[in-house]
Coordinates of C-alpha atoms in Angstrom, one line a residue:
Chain A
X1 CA -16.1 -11.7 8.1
X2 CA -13.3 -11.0 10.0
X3 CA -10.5 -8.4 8.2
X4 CA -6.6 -7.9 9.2
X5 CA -6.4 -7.2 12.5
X6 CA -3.2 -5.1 14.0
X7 CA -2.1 -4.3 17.1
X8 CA -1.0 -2.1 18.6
X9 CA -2.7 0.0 16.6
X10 CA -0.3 2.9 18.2
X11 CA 3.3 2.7 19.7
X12 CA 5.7 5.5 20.8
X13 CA 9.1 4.1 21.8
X14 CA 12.7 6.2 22.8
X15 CA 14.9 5.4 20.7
X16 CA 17.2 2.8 20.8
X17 CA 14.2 0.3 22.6
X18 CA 12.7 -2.9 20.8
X19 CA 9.4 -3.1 19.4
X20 CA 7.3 -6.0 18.0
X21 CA 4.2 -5.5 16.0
X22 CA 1.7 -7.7 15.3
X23 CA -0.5 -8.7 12.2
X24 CA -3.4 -11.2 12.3
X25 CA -4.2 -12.2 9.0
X26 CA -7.9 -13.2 7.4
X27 CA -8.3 -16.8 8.3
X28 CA -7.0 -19.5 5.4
X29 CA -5.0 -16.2 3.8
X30 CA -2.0 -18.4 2.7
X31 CA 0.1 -15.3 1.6
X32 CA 1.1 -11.9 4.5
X33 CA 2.6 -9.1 3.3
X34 CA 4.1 -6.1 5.7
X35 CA 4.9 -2.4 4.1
X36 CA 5.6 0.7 6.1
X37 CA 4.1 4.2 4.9
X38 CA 6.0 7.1 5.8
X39 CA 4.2 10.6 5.4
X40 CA 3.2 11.8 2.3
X41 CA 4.2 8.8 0.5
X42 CA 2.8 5.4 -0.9
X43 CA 3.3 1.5 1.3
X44 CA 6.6 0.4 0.6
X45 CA 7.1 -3.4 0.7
X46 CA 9.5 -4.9 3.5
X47 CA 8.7 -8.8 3.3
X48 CA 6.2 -11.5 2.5
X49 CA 5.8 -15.0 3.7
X50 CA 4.1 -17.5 1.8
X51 CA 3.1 -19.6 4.5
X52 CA 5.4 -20.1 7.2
X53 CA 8.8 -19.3 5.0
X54 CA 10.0 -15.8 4.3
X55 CA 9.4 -15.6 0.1
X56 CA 10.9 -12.4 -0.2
X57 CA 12.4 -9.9 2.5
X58 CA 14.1 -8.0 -0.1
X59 CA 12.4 -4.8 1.3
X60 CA 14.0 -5.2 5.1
X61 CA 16.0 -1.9 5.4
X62 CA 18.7 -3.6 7.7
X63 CA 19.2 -6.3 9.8
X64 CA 17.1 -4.4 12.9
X65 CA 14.2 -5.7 11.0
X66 CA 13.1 -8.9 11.1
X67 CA 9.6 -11.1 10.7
X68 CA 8.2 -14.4 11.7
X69 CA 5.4 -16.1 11.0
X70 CA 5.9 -19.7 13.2
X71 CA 2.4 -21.1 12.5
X72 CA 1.6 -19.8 9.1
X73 CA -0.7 -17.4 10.5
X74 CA -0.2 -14.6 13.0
X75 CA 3.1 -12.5 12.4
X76 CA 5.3 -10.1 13.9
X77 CA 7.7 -7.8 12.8
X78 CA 10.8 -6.7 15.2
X79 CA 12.3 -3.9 15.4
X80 CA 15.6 -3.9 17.2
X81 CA 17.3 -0.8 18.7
X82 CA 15.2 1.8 17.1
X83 CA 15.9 4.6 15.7
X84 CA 13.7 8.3 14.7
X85 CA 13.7 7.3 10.7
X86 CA 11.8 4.2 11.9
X87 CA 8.8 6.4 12.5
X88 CA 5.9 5.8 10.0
X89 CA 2.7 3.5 10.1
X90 CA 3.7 0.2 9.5
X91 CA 0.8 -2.1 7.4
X92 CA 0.1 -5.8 7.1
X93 CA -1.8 -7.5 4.3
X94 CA -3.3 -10.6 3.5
X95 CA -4.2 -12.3 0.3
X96 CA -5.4 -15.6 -1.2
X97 CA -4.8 -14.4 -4.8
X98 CA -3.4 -11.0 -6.0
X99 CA -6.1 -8.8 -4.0
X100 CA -4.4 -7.9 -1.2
X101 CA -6.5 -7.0 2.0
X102 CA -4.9 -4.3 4.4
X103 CA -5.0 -4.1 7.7
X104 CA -5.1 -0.2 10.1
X105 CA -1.7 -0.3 10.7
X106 CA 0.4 0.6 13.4
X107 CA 1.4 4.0 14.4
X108 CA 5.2 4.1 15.4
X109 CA 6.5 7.0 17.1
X110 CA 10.6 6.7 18.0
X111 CA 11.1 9.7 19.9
Chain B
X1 CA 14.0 7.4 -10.8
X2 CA 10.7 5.8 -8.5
X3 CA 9.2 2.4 -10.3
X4 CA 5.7 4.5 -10.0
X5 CA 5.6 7.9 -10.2
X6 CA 2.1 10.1 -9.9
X7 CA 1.4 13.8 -9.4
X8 CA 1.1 14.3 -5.8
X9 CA -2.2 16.9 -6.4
X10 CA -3.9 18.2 -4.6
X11 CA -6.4 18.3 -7.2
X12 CA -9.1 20.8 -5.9
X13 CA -12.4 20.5 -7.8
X14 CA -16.0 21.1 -7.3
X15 CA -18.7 18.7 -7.3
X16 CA -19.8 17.2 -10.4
X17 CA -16.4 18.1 -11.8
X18 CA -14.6 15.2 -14.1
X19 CA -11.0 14.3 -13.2
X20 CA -8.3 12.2 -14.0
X21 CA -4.6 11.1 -12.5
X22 CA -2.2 9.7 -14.5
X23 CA 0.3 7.3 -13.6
X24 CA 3.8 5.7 -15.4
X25 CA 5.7 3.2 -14.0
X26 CA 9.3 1.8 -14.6
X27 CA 9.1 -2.3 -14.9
X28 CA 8.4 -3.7 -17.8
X29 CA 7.9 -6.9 -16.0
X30 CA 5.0 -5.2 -14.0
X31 CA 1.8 -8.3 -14.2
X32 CA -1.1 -6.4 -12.8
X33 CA -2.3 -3.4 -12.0
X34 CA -4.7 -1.5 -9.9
X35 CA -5.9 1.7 -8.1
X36 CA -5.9 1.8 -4.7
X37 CA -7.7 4.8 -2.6
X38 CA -6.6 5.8 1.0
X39 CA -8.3 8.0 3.1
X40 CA -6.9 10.2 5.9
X41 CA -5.6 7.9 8.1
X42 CA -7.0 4.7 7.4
X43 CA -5.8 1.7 5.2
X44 CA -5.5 1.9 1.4
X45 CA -8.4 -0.5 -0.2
X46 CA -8.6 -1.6 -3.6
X47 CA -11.0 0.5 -6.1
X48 CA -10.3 -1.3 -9.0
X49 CA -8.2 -3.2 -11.0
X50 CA -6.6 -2.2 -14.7
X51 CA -7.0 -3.7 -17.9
X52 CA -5.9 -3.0 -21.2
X53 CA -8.6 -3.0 -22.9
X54 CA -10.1 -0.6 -20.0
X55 CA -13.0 -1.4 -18.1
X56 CA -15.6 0.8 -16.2
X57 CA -16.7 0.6 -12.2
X58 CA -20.0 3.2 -12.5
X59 CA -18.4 6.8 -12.6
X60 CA -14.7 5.4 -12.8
X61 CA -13.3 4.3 -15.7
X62 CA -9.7 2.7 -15.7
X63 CA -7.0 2.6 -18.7
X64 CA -3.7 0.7 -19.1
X65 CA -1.6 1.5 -21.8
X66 CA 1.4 -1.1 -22.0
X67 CA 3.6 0.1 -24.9
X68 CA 3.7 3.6 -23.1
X69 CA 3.9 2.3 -19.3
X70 CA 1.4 4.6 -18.1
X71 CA -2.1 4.1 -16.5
X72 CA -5.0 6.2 -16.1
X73 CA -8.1 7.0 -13.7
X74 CA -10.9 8.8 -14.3
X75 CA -13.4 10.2 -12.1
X76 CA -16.6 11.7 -13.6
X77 CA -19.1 13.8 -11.6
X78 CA -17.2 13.9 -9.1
X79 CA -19.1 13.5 -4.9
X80 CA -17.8 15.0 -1.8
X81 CA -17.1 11.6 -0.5
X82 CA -14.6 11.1 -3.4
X83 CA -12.1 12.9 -1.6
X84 CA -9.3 10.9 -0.8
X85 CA -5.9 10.2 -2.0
X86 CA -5.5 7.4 -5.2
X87 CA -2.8 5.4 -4.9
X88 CA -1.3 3.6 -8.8
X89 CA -0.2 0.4 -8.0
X90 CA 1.8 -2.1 -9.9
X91 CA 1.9 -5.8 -9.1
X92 CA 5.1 -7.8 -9.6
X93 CA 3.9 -12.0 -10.1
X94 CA 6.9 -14.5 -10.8
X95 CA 8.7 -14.9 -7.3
X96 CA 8.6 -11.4 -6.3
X97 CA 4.7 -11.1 -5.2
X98 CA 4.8 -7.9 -4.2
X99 CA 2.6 -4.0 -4.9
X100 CA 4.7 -1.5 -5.8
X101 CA 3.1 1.6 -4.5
X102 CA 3.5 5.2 -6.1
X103 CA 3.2 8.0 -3.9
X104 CA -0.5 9.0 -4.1
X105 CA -2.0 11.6 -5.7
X106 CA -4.5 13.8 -3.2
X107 CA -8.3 14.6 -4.6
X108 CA -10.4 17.5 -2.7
X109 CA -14.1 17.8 -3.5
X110 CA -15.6 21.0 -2.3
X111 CA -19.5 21.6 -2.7

């Protein structure tokens, strides 16, 4: 079936510009995770929704960031005034239990 | 100090060679545990999860040692197609929900 789909898969922004990226989970996946992997280093958690609430966003660096997930399903991360540190690949999961499912990630470039 | 720490490699080895990573972690409160594996570019997936009492996926064998905080992998005769980076992964249940990532440590098999 169907895995986590991402898109874009690749964004370059100036700095200072707003960006949303999206994550489609696997269908009935009750639980959607974001992380964002910077070079050389593991995924490090921003925020995960259980449903359509926000169970824990204790990973949000500031208040530029910000997720929604509306229906329960699809969700989008936001990125407000960007700046160069907020370059890295930014990766959704999914998961019914405590496998989580990745998705490709998106590429962010803030030049 | 990071909650997971790893050896970032690179581990060169030839094929047929036996390796292992080694992996502590902080939390005591740490639920689950797993190995991850991430190739160049692409999403981490899940090899296998860790158990105590150890358990065995054909030529990788996991290890979890509570008292000591510190989880093992390891590889025996080792394929070209191994090469990737592993990725020690703790899982936080109870509210928080969330993979604590370490940093990766890189695997090159060369013929």
């Amino acid at each position: 079936g169907a895995g986590v789909s991402q898109t874009p898969s690749n964004k370059v922004t100036e700095k200072g510009k707003y960006v949303e990226l999206r994550c489609d989970p696997i269908s009935g996946h009750t639980a959607l995770y974001w992380y964002r992997q910077s070079l050389g280093q593991g995924p490090e958690f921003l925020i995960y929704f259980q449903g359509t609430g926000a169970a824990d966003d204790s990973g949000l660096p500031n208040d530029r960031f910000f997720a929604v997930r509306p229906e329960g399903s699809v969700s989008t991360l936001k990125i407000q005034r960007t700046e160069r540190g907020d370059s890295a690949v930014y990766l959704c999961a999914s998961s019914l239990g405590s496998e989580q499912f990745f998705g490709p990630g998106t590429r962010l470039t803030v030049l | 100090r990071k909650e997971v720490e790893q050896d970032p490699g690179p581990f060169n080895v030839p094929e047929g060679a036996t390796v292992a990573f080694n992996c502590t972690y902080s939390n005591s409160a740490s639920q689950s545990f797993f190995w991850y594996r991430q190739d160049c570019r692409k999403e981490p997936k899940l090899l296998m999860s860790v158990y105590s009492s150890g358990n065995e996926d054909g030529r990788f064998t996991a290890q979890l040692n509570r008292a000591s905080q510190y989880i093992s992998l390891l590889i025996r005769d080792s394929k070209l197609s191994d090469s990737a980076t592993y990725l020690c992964v703790v899982f936080l249940s109870g509210g928080y929900n969330k993979l604590i990532f370490g940093a990766g440590t890189r695997l090159a098999v060369h013929p």
